[in-house]
XYZ file of C-alpha atoms in Angstrom:
698
model
C 32.234 18.259 35.666
C 29.619 20.039 33.594
C 32.083 20.721 30.787
C 33.139 17.066 30.684
C 29.511 15.903 30.475
C 28.910 18.220 27.534
C 32.029 16.989 25.807
C 30.876 13.330 26.124
C 27.318 14.192 24.912
C 28.570 15.763 21.666
C 29.997 12.590 20.044
C 26.692 10.732 20.786
C 24.647 13.572 19.353
C 26.885 13.582 16.247
C 26.411 9.798 15.866
C 22.637 10.194 16.039
C 22.632 13.040 13.491
C 24.927 10.981 11.205
C 22.547 7.960 11.538
C 19.539 9.975 10.444
C 21.503 11.557 7.573
C 22.000 8.192 5.993
C 19.969 7.786 2.748
C 18.613 4.360 3.571
C 17.314 5.684 6.977
C 15.634 8.547 5.223
C 14.014 6.217 2.709
C 12.705 3.879 5.508
C 11.453 6.822 7.499
C 9.617 8.166 4.480
C 8.006 4.786 3.893
C 6.919 4.236 7.486
C 5.489 7.781 7.702
C 3.606 7.315 4.456
C 2.266 3.935 5.618
C 0.962 5.421 8.897
C -0.575 8.550 7.365
C -2.176 6.559 4.617
C -3.650 4.084 7.118
C -5.150 6.977 9.032
C -6.635 8.391 5.828
C -8.133 5.124 4.481
C -8.132 2.729 7.483
C -11.705 3.490 8.529
C -12.961 3.221 4.947
C -11.433 -0.145 3.960
C -14.370 -1.875 5.720
C -17.790 -0.550 6.707
C -18.408 0.706 10.248
C -18.922 -2.244 12.565
C -22.218 -2.607 14.456
C -22.505 -3.876 18.016
C -25.792 -5.856 18.308
C -26.975 -9.164 19.713
C -30.101 -11.372 19.428
C -32.993 -9.710 21.102
C -31.708 -6.139 20.549
C -33.459 -3.541 18.473
C -31.637 -2.424 15.344
C -30.123 1.079 15.961
C -30.564 1.976 12.290
C -31.354 0.548 8.920
C -28.740 -2.106 8.186
C -27.984 -2.779 4.511
C -26.043 -5.591 2.916
C -22.450 -4.663 1.940
C -22.334 -7.448 -0.564
C -24.516 -10.078 -2.061
C -25.276 -12.758 0.521
C -27.329 -15.915 0.842
C -30.146 -16.022 3.432
C -29.508 -19.546 4.473
C -32.106 -19.732 7.234
C -34.961 -18.522 4.918
C -33.645 -20.874 2.156
C -33.562 -23.814 4.495
C -37.106 -23.050 5.699
C -38.387 -23.037 2.156
C -36.655 -26.292 1.372
C -38.095 -28.004 4.427
C -41.614 -26.832 3.356
C -40.941 -28.199 -0.153
C -39.876 -31.536 1.292
C -42.959 -31.780 3.489
C -45.161 -31.295 0.421
C -43.627 -34.380 -1.137
C -45.942 -37.405 -0.602
C -44.176 -40.510 0.758
C -43.336 -43.034 -1.886
C -44.503 -46.740 -1.482
C -43.609 -49.933 -3.153
C -45.785 -53.114 -3.631
C -44.226 -56.327 -2.474
C -45.522 -58.920 -5.016
C -44.144 -61.780 -2.995
C -46.816 -61.127 -0.337
C -49.552 -61.673 -2.945
C -47.933 -64.943 -4.110
C -47.662 -66.184 -0.589
C -51.337 -65.451 0.162
C -52.491 -67.176 -2.973
C -50.365 -70.189 -2.102
C -51.903 -70.283 1.369
C -55.440 -70.098 -0.161
C -54.634 -72.793 -2.785
C -53.163 -75.058 -0.099
C -56.304 -74.714 2.027
C -58.699 -75.591 -0.745
C -56.465 -78.489 -1.838
C -56.657 -79.958 1.705
C -60.427 -79.276 1.741
C -61.083 -81.156 -1.478
C -58.988 -84.070 -0.500
C -60.667 -84.597 2.933
C -64.122 -84.015 1.501
C -63.628 -86.710 -1.102
C -62.628 -89.282 1.583
C -65.703 -91.539 2.118
C -64.596 -92.939 5.402
C -65.222 -91.133 8.730
C -67.768 -88.864 10.088
C -68.158 -85.098 9.548
C -66.775 -84.621 12.935
C -63.685 -86.586 12.164
C -63.252 -84.745 8.870
C -63.592 -81.397 10.614
C -60.949 -82.534 13.069
C -58.620 -83.652 10.348
C -59.122 -80.463 8.350
C -58.435 -78.253 11.341
C -55.196 -80.189 11.933
C -53.786 -80.004 8.299
C -55.193 -76.562 7.516
C -52.630 -73.753 7.213
C -55.408 -71.261 8.133
C -56.524 -70.905 11.714
C -60.273 -70.973 11.047
C -63.010 -71.696 13.459
C -64.744 -75.187 13.709
C -67.838 -73.565 12.188
C -65.791 -72.412 9.194
C -64.387 -75.949 8.740
C -67.941 -77.366 9.004
C -69.263 -74.896 6.371
C -66.383 -75.848 4.049
C -67.070 -79.594 4.334
C -70.789 -79.179 3.794
C -70.371 -77.071 0.638
C -70.797 -78.495 -2.798
C -67.927 -78.902 -5.136
C -69.276 -76.228 -7.524
C -69.705 -73.720 -4.699
C -66.206 -74.412 -3.383
C -64.693 -73.802 -6.882
C -66.742 -70.618 -7.220
C -65.726 -69.388 -3.774
C -62.093 -70.061 -4.522
C -62.194 -68.161 -7.729
C -63.944 -65.258 -6.139
C -61.391 -65.072 -3.309
C -58.571 -65.089 -5.963
C -60.284 -62.251 -7.891
C -60.838 -60.141 -4.836
C -57.292 -60.782 -3.552
C -55.816 -59.844 -6.893
C -57.816 -56.616 -7.154
C -56.941 -55.463 -3.626
C -53.375 -56.619 -3.599
C -52.628 -55.127 -7.060
C -53.527 -51.694 -5.674
C -51.622 -52.373 -2.554
C -52.504 -52.402 1.101
C -50.737 -50.313 3.566
C -50.400 -51.375 7.196
C -52.715 -48.627 8.347
C -55.260 -49.606 5.583
C -55.532 -53.296 6.436
C -58.657 -53.175 8.665
C -60.380 -50.900 6.231
C -59.697 -53.297 3.326
C -61.015 -56.255 5.383
C -64.259 -54.359 6.067
C -64.440 -53.372 2.340
C -63.939 -56.995 1.229
C -66.651 -58.134 3.743
C -69.103 -55.790 2.118
C -68.131 -56.999 -1.312
C -68.691 -60.601 -0.291
C -71.989 -59.889 1.161
C -73.079 -58.325 -2.091
C -72.167 -61.371 -4.173
C -75.541 -62.967 -5.233
C -74.328 -66.172 -6.761
C -72.815 -67.437 -3.561
C -74.830 -68.991 -0.692
C -74.738 -67.294 2.658
C -72.570 -69.839 4.366
C -70.025 -69.623 1.499
C -69.804 -65.836 1.944
C -69.151 -66.401 5.651
C -66.377 -68.823 4.865
C -64.904 -66.502 2.139
C -64.854 -63.592 4.631
C -63.101 -65.682 7.167
C -60.477 -67.009 4.771
C -59.703 -63.528 3.378
C -59.440 -61.935 6.837
C -57.010 -64.674 7.824
C -54.657 -64.446 4.785
C -54.935 -60.742 3.955
C -51.649 -58.889 4.772
C -50.129 -55.503 3.893
C -48.129 -55.546 0.688
C -47.589 -51.834 0.185
C -44.655 -50.566 2.219
C -42.934 -47.160 2.597
C -40.005 -46.740 0.071
C -37.698 -44.757 2.339
C -34.901 -44.386 -0.298
C -37.166 -43.171 -3.061
C -39.013 -40.826 -0.705
C -35.795 -39.187 0.478
C -34.604 -38.870 -3.070
C -37.807 -37.168 -4.165
C -37.739 -34.895 -1.169
C -34.087 -33.995 -1.939
C -35.077 -33.213 -5.536
C -37.869 -30.893 -4.323
C -35.490 -29.175 -1.938
C -32.821 -28.707 -4.657
C -35.352 -27.004 -6.868
C -35.661 -24.261 -4.326
C -33.296 -21.370 -5.310
C -31.182 -19.829 -2.580
C -32.711 -16.645 -1.165
C -30.219 -13.902 -2.235
C -30.005 -10.509 -0.411
C -28.566 -8.028 -2.928
C -25.916 -5.481 -2.144
C -27.593 -2.392 -0.632
C -30.804 -4.232 0.287
C -32.078 -3.616 3.762
C -31.489 -6.596 6.063
C -33.235 -5.046 9.078
C -35.032 -1.786 9.515
C -34.474 0.672 12.331
C -35.956 -0.489 15.678
C -36.758 -3.905 14.272
C -36.183 -6.830 16.640
C -32.996 -8.753 15.866
C -33.635 -12.472 15.788
C -31.286 -15.386 15.007
C -31.796 -15.001 11.186
C -31.067 -11.275 11.111
C -28.079 -11.647 13.373
C -26.536 -14.326 11.062
C -27.163 -12.123 8.065
C -25.486 -9.042 9.683
C -22.517 -11.282 10.621
C -22.223 -12.443 7.084
C -21.910 -8.895 5.741
C -18.921 -8.277 7.946
C -20.724 -5.459 9.737
C -20.961 -7.240 13.111
C -18.617 -6.073 15.749
C -17.876 -9.383 17.455
C -15.111 -8.224 19.756
C -14.558 -4.992 21.745
C -11.615 -2.790 21.061
C -9.541 -2.498 17.980
C -10.151 -4.826 15.039
C -6.643 -6.170 14.560
C -7.645 -8.183 11.519
C -8.804 -5.045 9.798
C -5.709 -3.191 10.796
C -3.397 -5.859 9.599
C -5.253 -6.351 6.322
C -5.255 -2.620 5.538
C -1.540 -2.275 6.368
C -0.703 -5.357 4.219
C -2.582 -3.804 1.225
C -0.790 -0.427 1.725
C 2.640 -2.183 1.954
C 1.972 -4.235 -1.169
C 1.050 -1.188 -3.257
C 3.976 0.736 -1.798
C 6.197 -2.263 -2.655
C 5.056 -2.134 -6.284
C 6.142 1.524 -6.603
C 9.479 0.950 -4.696
C 10.383 -2.043 -6.776
C 9.706 -0.215 -9.949
C 11.942 2.731 -8.816
C 14.702 0.416 -7.732
C 14.709 -1.554 -11.042
C 13.949 1.215 -13.551
C 14.413 4.665 -11.957
C 17.197 4.589 -9.469
C 17.689 8.392 -9.739
C 14.325 8.856 -8.033
C 14.903 5.844 -5.696
C 18.007 7.451 -4.177
C 16.669 10.964 -4.151
C 14.885 11.350 -0.788
C 13.543 14.767 -1.770
C 11.729 13.294 -4.828
C 10.553 10.347 -2.769
C 9.061 12.813 -0.202
C 7.381 14.740 -3.033
C 5.896 11.492 -4.411
C 4.570 10.481 -1.021
C 3.025 13.908 -0.314
C 1.321 13.955 -3.749
C -0.035 10.358 -3.255
C -1.341 11.198 0.299
C -2.903 14.531 -0.634
C -4.592 13.085 -3.719
C -6.126 10.227 -1.733
C -7.187 12.552 1.087
C -8.861 14.947 -1.349
C -10.466 12.067 -3.236
C -11.817 10.535 -0.060
C -13.485 13.843 0.952
C -14.942 14.475 -2.545
C -16.184 10.948 -2.953
C -19.125 11.824 -0.616
C -20.363 14.111 -3.371
C -19.601 11.763 -6.330
C -16.903 9.214 -7.096
C -16.557 10.754 -10.609
C -15.176 13.965 -9.029
C -12.014 12.337 -7.534
C -9.106 14.214 -9.061
C -6.609 11.388 -9.700
C -5.360 13.232 -12.802
C -4.021 15.861 -10.402
C -1.484 13.368 -9.098
C -0.459 12.056 -12.574
C -0.085 15.504 -14.090
C 2.022 16.722 -11.039
C 4.200 13.535 -10.992
C 4.702 13.773 -14.770
C 5.824 17.355 -14.544
C 7.889 17.133 -11.375
C 9.410 13.647 -11.809
C 8.553 11.641 -14.946
C 5.541 10.349 -16.894
C 6.324 6.682 -16.576
C 6.205 6.851 -12.808
C 3.018 8.917 -13.052
C 1.253 6.085 -14.965
C 2.250 3.461 -12.320
C 1.226 5.647 -9.428
C -2.060 6.326 -11.247
C -2.882 2.620 -11.351
C -1.859 2.101 -7.702
C -3.915 5.101 -6.436
C -6.953 4.059 -8.577
C -6.901 0.525 -7.187
C -6.566 1.862 -3.570
C -9.283 4.460 -3.901
C -11.550 1.966 -5.612
C -11.097 -0.454 -2.729
C -12.003 2.329 -0.323
C -15.033 3.510 -2.227
C -16.757 0.248 -3.076
C -14.868 -1.252 -6.148
C -17.090 0.477 -8.729
C -15.753 -0.746 -12.102
C -17.021 2.453 -13.909
C -15.249 4.782 -11.468
C -12.042 2.632 -11.562
C -12.001 2.785 -15.337
C -12.349 6.579 -15.365
C -9.548 6.992 -12.723
C -7.114 4.740 -14.557
C -7.843 5.945 -18.181
C -8.289 9.574 -17.339
C -5.139 9.684 -15.138
C -3.087 7.966 -17.882
C -4.247 10.424 -20.508
C -3.288 13.234 -18.133
C 0.213 11.794 -17.668
C 0.700 11.486 -21.455
C -0.787 14.818 -22.455
C 1.262 16.782 -19.894
C 4.615 15.426 -21.080
C 7.040 18.220 -22.288
C 4.664 20.996 -21.277
C 6.329 24.363 -21.507
C 3.420 26.640 -20.864
C 1.075 26.693 -17.844
C -2.032 27.028 -20.083
C -1.121 23.623 -21.560
C -2.065 22.199 -18.102
C -5.517 23.618 -18.508
C -5.777 22.116 -22.034
C -4.662 18.807 -20.597
C -7.453 19.117 -18.045
C -9.887 19.704 -20.763
C -8.641 16.595 -22.647
C -9.119 14.490 -19.472
C -12.680 15.916 -19.101
C -13.407 14.890 -22.685
C -12.067 11.367 -22.128
C -14.109 11.067 -18.873
C -17.258 11.992 -20.781
C -16.609 9.322 -23.433
C -15.971 6.642 -20.754
C -19.120 7.530 -18.821
C -21.173 7.592 -21.915
C -19.939 4.235 -23.096
C -20.546 2.537 -19.722
C -23.950 4.245 -19.474
C -24.920 2.874 -22.899
C -23.649 -0.558 -22.055
C -25.513 -0.696 -18.754
C -28.715 0.704 -20.159
C -28.595 3.800 -17.975
C -31.137 6.508 -18.631
C -29.907 9.390 -20.755
C -30.589 11.918 -18.040
C -28.437 10.036 -15.488
C -25.656 9.768 -18.125
C -25.731 13.456 -18.838
C -25.682 14.259 -15.106
C -22.665 11.978 -14.497
C -20.862 13.475 -17.500
C -21.014 16.856 -15.844
C -19.142 15.389 -12.899
C -16.561 13.749 -15.311
C -16.006 17.079 -17.008
C -15.557 18.947 -13.696
C -13.035 16.210 -12.646
C -10.606 17.103 -15.480
C -10.946 20.850 -14.968
C -10.600 20.527 -11.192
C -7.395 18.426 -11.503
C -5.842 20.994 -13.857
C -6.660 23.862 -11.518
C -5.212 22.001 -8.557
C -1.995 21.343 -10.619
C -1.596 24.893 -11.819
C -2.307 26.297 -8.309
C 0.039 23.935 -6.472
C 2.864 23.741 -8.983
C 4.689 26.883 -7.802
C 4.564 25.548 -4.206
C 6.193 22.317 -5.221
C 8.846 24.187 -7.206
C 9.715 26.620 -4.476
C 9.297 24.377 -1.410
C 11.341 21.454 -2.812
C 13.432 23.326 -5.344
C 12.325 21.132 -8.226
C 13.199 22.505 -11.632
C 10.342 22.060 -14.096
C 10.221 23.137 -17.749
C 7.642 25.756 -16.840
C 9.973 27.180 -14.198
C 12.851 27.190 -16.601
C 10.788 29.087 -19.133
C 9.851 31.599 -16.519
C 13.523 32.010 -15.632
C 14.416 32.620 -19.270
C 12.054 35.534 -19.478
C 14.136 38.674 -20.005
C 11.985 40.481 -17.489
C 13.356 38.371 -14.670
C 15.173 40.767 -12.293
C 18.646 39.300 -12.716
C 18.429 39.112 -16.526
C 17.035 42.632 -16.639
C 19.937 43.910 -14.562
C 22.286 41.931 -16.778
C 20.837 43.643 -19.844
C 20.949 47.193 -18.401
C 24.139 47.084 -16.355
C 26.258 44.610 -18.321
C 25.035 44.608 -21.919
C 28.154 42.908 -23.210
C 27.802 40.049 -20.698
C 24.160 39.806 -21.478
C 24.789 39.428 -25.234
C 27.569 36.893 -24.497
C 25.199 34.926 -22.213
C 22.548 34.779 -24.947
C 25.169 33.455 -27.454
C 26.325 30.906 -24.936
C 22.712 29.899 -24.351
C 22.315 29.225 -28.114
C 25.448 27.123 -28.199
C 24.533 25.242 -25.024
C 21.020 24.463 -26.015
C 22.040 22.955 -29.429
C 24.908 20.904 -27.911
C 22.751 19.535 -24.991
C 20.002 18.489 -27.406
C 22.650 16.750 -29.577
C 23.974 14.616 -26.596
C 20.539 13.936 -25.138
C 21.024 16.243 -22.229
C 18.425 18.772 -21.059
C 18.563 21.631 -23.579
C 16.308 23.875 -21.516
C 18.491 23.587 -18.372
C 21.577 24.313 -20.491
C 20.127 27.364 -22.084
C 18.803 28.880 -18.858
C 21.980 27.979 -17.060
C 23.859 29.787 -19.700
C 21.708 32.871 -19.339
C 22.698 33.099 -15.674
C 26.137 31.683 -15.669
C 27.841 35.072 -15.585
C 25.478 37.076 -13.313
C 28.392 37.442 -10.807
C 29.863 39.961 -13.275
C 27.124 42.427 -12.098
C 29.198 43.141 -8.990
C 32.195 44.527 -10.946
C 31.074 44.744 -14.548
C 33.896 46.871 -15.910
C 36.530 44.440 -14.893
C 35.359 42.191 -17.770
C 36.378 42.969 -21.330
C 32.926 42.631 -22.911
C 31.680 45.566 -20.770
C 34.616 47.914 -21.326
C 33.246 50.365 -23.904
C 35.468 53.455 -23.325
C 38.774 51.694 -24.048
C 39.947 51.763 -20.386
C 40.848 48.565 -18.703
C 40.998 48.610 -14.812
C 43.336 45.573 -14.847
C 46.109 47.778 -16.226
C 46.347 49.576 -12.872
C 46.416 46.488 -10.550
C 48.692 43.475 -10.284
C 47.769 40.121 -11.917
C 47.069 38.369 -8.653
C 44.382 40.848 -7.728
C 43.011 40.797 -11.231
C 42.788 37.044 -10.956
C 41.053 37.259 -7.631
C 38.424 39.619 -9.150
C 37.921 37.519 -12.199
C 37.607 34.198 -10.334
C 35.306 35.702 -7.728
C 32.558 36.266 -10.233
C 31.467 32.578 -9.820
C 31.241 33.111 -6.088
C 29.416 36.445 -6.575
C 27.067 34.823 -9.043
C 26.301 32.111 -6.499
C 25.422 34.737 -3.878
C 23.132 36.617 -6.290
C 21.444 33.315 -7.295
C 20.943 32.501 -3.593
C 19.486 35.986 -3.061
C 17.086 35.761 -5.850
C 16.185 32.060 -4.993
C 17.311 30.481 -8.240
C 16.972 26.721 -8.440
C 19.926 24.618 -7.236
C 20.589 23.306 -10.664
C 21.154 26.832 -12.044
C 23.291 27.757 -9.011
C 25.432 24.672 -9.648
C 25.995 25.779 -13.261
C 26.998 29.281 -12.133
C 29.422 27.752 -9.577
C 30.858 25.084 -11.915
C 30.982 26.736 -15.309
C 34.707 27.497 -14.931
C 35.578 24.430 -12.934
C 39.263 24.786 -11.869
C 40.390 26.410 -15.064
C 43.595 28.388 -15.119
C 43.184 32.211 -15.734
C 45.923 31.943 -18.357
C 46.154 35.657 -19.347
C 46.962 36.890 -15.848
C 49.040 33.847 -15.037
C 51.386 34.598 -17.975
C 51.350 38.228 -17.157
C 52.399 37.365 -13.647
C 55.117 35.096 -14.971
C 56.618 37.919 -17.030
C 56.574 40.385 -14.180
C 58.668 40.756 -11.041
C 59.032 37.614 -8.875
C 57.825 35.507 -11.797
C 59.868 32.564 -10.598
C 57.820 32.435 -7.367
C 54.401 32.301 -9.214
C 52.332 29.169 -8.693
C 49.735 28.060 -11.220
C 47.225 26.956 -8.606
C 46.936 30.562 -7.334
C 45.622 31.562 -10.695
C 42.827 28.937 -11.034
C 39.125 29.136 -10.287
C 38.060 27.542 -7.030
C 35.747 25.018 -8.717
C 34.215 22.497 -8.308
C 34.514 20.928 -11.740
C 31.324 20.479 -13.724
C 29.218 17.579 -12.251
C 26.603 17.327 -14.963
C 26.477 17.300 -18.808
C 24.658 20.666 -18.836
C 27.312 22.386 -16.597
C 30.127 21.022 -18.725
C 28.481 22.125 -21.932
C 27.997 25.660 -20.550
C 31.768 25.691 -19.622
C 32.708 24.660 -23.151
C 30.257 27.055 -24.796
C 31.381 29.948 -22.618
C 35.054 29.381 -23.735
C 34.211 28.827 -27.401
C 31.967 31.894 -27.609
C 34.528 34.190 -26.040
C 37.408 32.825 -28.104
C 35.422 32.941 -31.372
C 34.611 36.568 -30.777
C 38.270 37.427 -30.878
C 38.939 35.442 -34.045
C 40.051 37.617 -37.103
C 38.474 36.616 -40.433
C 36.603 33.556 -39.147
C 36.292 30.724 -41.651
C 34.823 27.229 -41.344
C 38.266 25.718 -40.910
C 39.405 28.294 -38.345
C 36.214 27.904 -36.363
C 36.311 24.104 -36.342
C 40.029 24.162 -35.413
C 39.388 26.636 -32.568
C 36.398 24.654 -31.220
C 38.264 21.345 -31.120
C 41.361 22.863 -29.605
C 39.325 24.392 -26.720
C 37.523 21.144 -26.083
C 40.884 19.272 -26.163
C 42.404 21.767 -23.746
C 39.586 21.352 -21.253
C 39.767 17.579 -21.524
C 43.583 17.475 -20.998
C 43.264 19.909 -18.106
C 40.888 17.411 -16.346
C 37.986 19.797 -16.270
C 35.603 17.205 -17.782
C 36.534 14.247 -15.573
C 33.410 14.438 -13.375
C 30.600 15.397 -15.823
C 29.763 12.116 -17.541
C 30.578 13.274 -21.095
C 32.275 10.711 -23.340
C 34.705 11.297 -26.231
C 31.832 10.648 -28.641
C 29.778 13.293 -26.785
C 32.640 15.736 -27.157
C 32.874 15.132 -30.872
C 29.105 15.673 -31.184
C 29.306 18.864 -29.109
C 32.058 20.184 -31.267
C 30.115 19.625 -34.435
C 27.043 21.304 -32.812
C 29.149 24.354 -31.767
C 30.653 24.633 -35.305
C 27.194 24.600 -36.905
C 25.887 27.321 -34.644
C 28.992 29.437 -35.069
C 28.930 29.196 -38.796
C 25.392 30.601 -38.701
C 26.736 33.590 -36.617
C 29.811 34.224 -38.726
C 28.377 33.486 -42.117
C 29.636 35.514 -45.101
C 27.654 38.528 -46.185
C 27.617 40.253 -49.564
C 28.566 43.917 -49.789
C 25.578 46.032 -50.840
C 26.306 48.813 -53.465
C 25.923 52.336 -52.321
C 22.820 53.903 -53.877
C 22.635 57.601 -55.016
C 19.074 58.539 -53.918
C 19.239 61.822 -55.877
C 20.115 59.986 -59.029
C 17.305 57.568 -58.500
C 14.808 60.400 -58.060
C 16.070 62.012 -61.259
C 15.442 58.926 -63.151
C 11.819 59.002 -62.255
């Protein structure tokens, strides 16, 4: 039962392993992991720490504005005060004055008509006047009016009109009516040319007809008050300004201001809006990089190792920058990421990542345009300057260049903003340290990236090409013929790779190491047989073939032991492809049982070259060995030999998987011929000198 259960578990385990080995799954996993780690690095910095307070609490600490906000409550208070200071606006109704004058005129017209009637007694006239009068005067007032002379009546009428005009032109408000009546009474009493009874009548008439003619103009008043309110500028609280001091009571105004800054923690538990917003920003920036890789750099897009390297560099740079930002934003080493990506992957991707990281870090650290400019420009300069770097000290020089650029940017922004010279100088020191710090981080971490992820950089290749490398030193001392052959193959390979736009440095270094497997049995190879003895003469062709073909396997084992990069190991393994060992194959055919000999038993185990560089090393290896055995080499012979070898390899199918075209092969052939002509150039024969004869001449 147990055995049966184990057997059923194995297929399911294999399916799970196969699922996670899929490239797409690895890519998705890297993206998800990067998003999660990046969120934990920057999530708490995308927004300020939230504060839990309510109205009536005391502020736990000084609370500053995170952005420029309007103090609406203070602004509204100032506007209300300005509106209160505006005096109400009134308007004079002229129609009221006209109506009053008409009433007065009508009264005096009736009075004059009745007075001029000769019939009737005074009592009758008083009765008639009271009935037709439009003014409700007393009987005494009517009596006085009828007893007055015509001249006094005209004078009284004119005086009433004058006083009414004066008062009504100024305007009388409702609340001023009684005061104006009293004022008019005093004025009448002071008139000297009127008799006392006329003054009494005039006062009565005016008191009866006088009405308010100055009314509140609501529309104009509201308009003026609105104008006064609009003239009050909004009260602005600047970014960084203290909203409430520590232990100060939080009132409604302060609470609303804190809420506006986004600092108020309104709900308990996780802030899902903040989490969602942060993750969306991260995904958008990741999407930019992924889209670029998919459209323009598919090699990196499908290489999960390089994607992992890219993710780690981005995460480590952001983490370091976040920590250093507490000291100064000008110290954040973004150039470290751009230099590393430029060396390990490519400069174009480095520039894009530089912009993405700069935007992300700027969002985390407060969107300072000065710092963002330094990050983008300095990082871009670092990516450009580090391109095609072949010495580690060049990284330090690039760091110095970044420092210089940072100083120029800081100085320019300082001058534009009117910053004091002392502050500019102090910030320039941080900018200079930034570049140097980035270069030190790059130099220090580069070997780790090269060894941990097996990435082959120009710096690593140059180190491998050093003759003091253990394998090359052994090759020189133990197999000098093979060493010299490898150097010549390296020269041929480098020139050819450069001609077909391959990687000349990989081709040269791969050529140096392609025959290290011969270290195991050096004397079984012709170039190392110096005493004229050939061990193959004493063994059969099949065993000789096995020894010869095994040098690729032995070389792979030595490369593995000395931790050579995968690219170099592939060249060692592929530089013979599945080529036929023709010499021993023909020797076996001419021996006993020649009819039973199969060609496939005399071929290398492969695989065939998978890259341009591996194929070029294969061709250069064959050309160099064949040209060495050529008697009296001439240009025609060399070119014929080279093209024949390339044709044989092509016809044998050894170049089917390397990506070289017929045009490339023609270019390679021309390159080989040019190098070989430099090696086998004609020399003049120097005459033999008789030193004794030369001394005698003196």
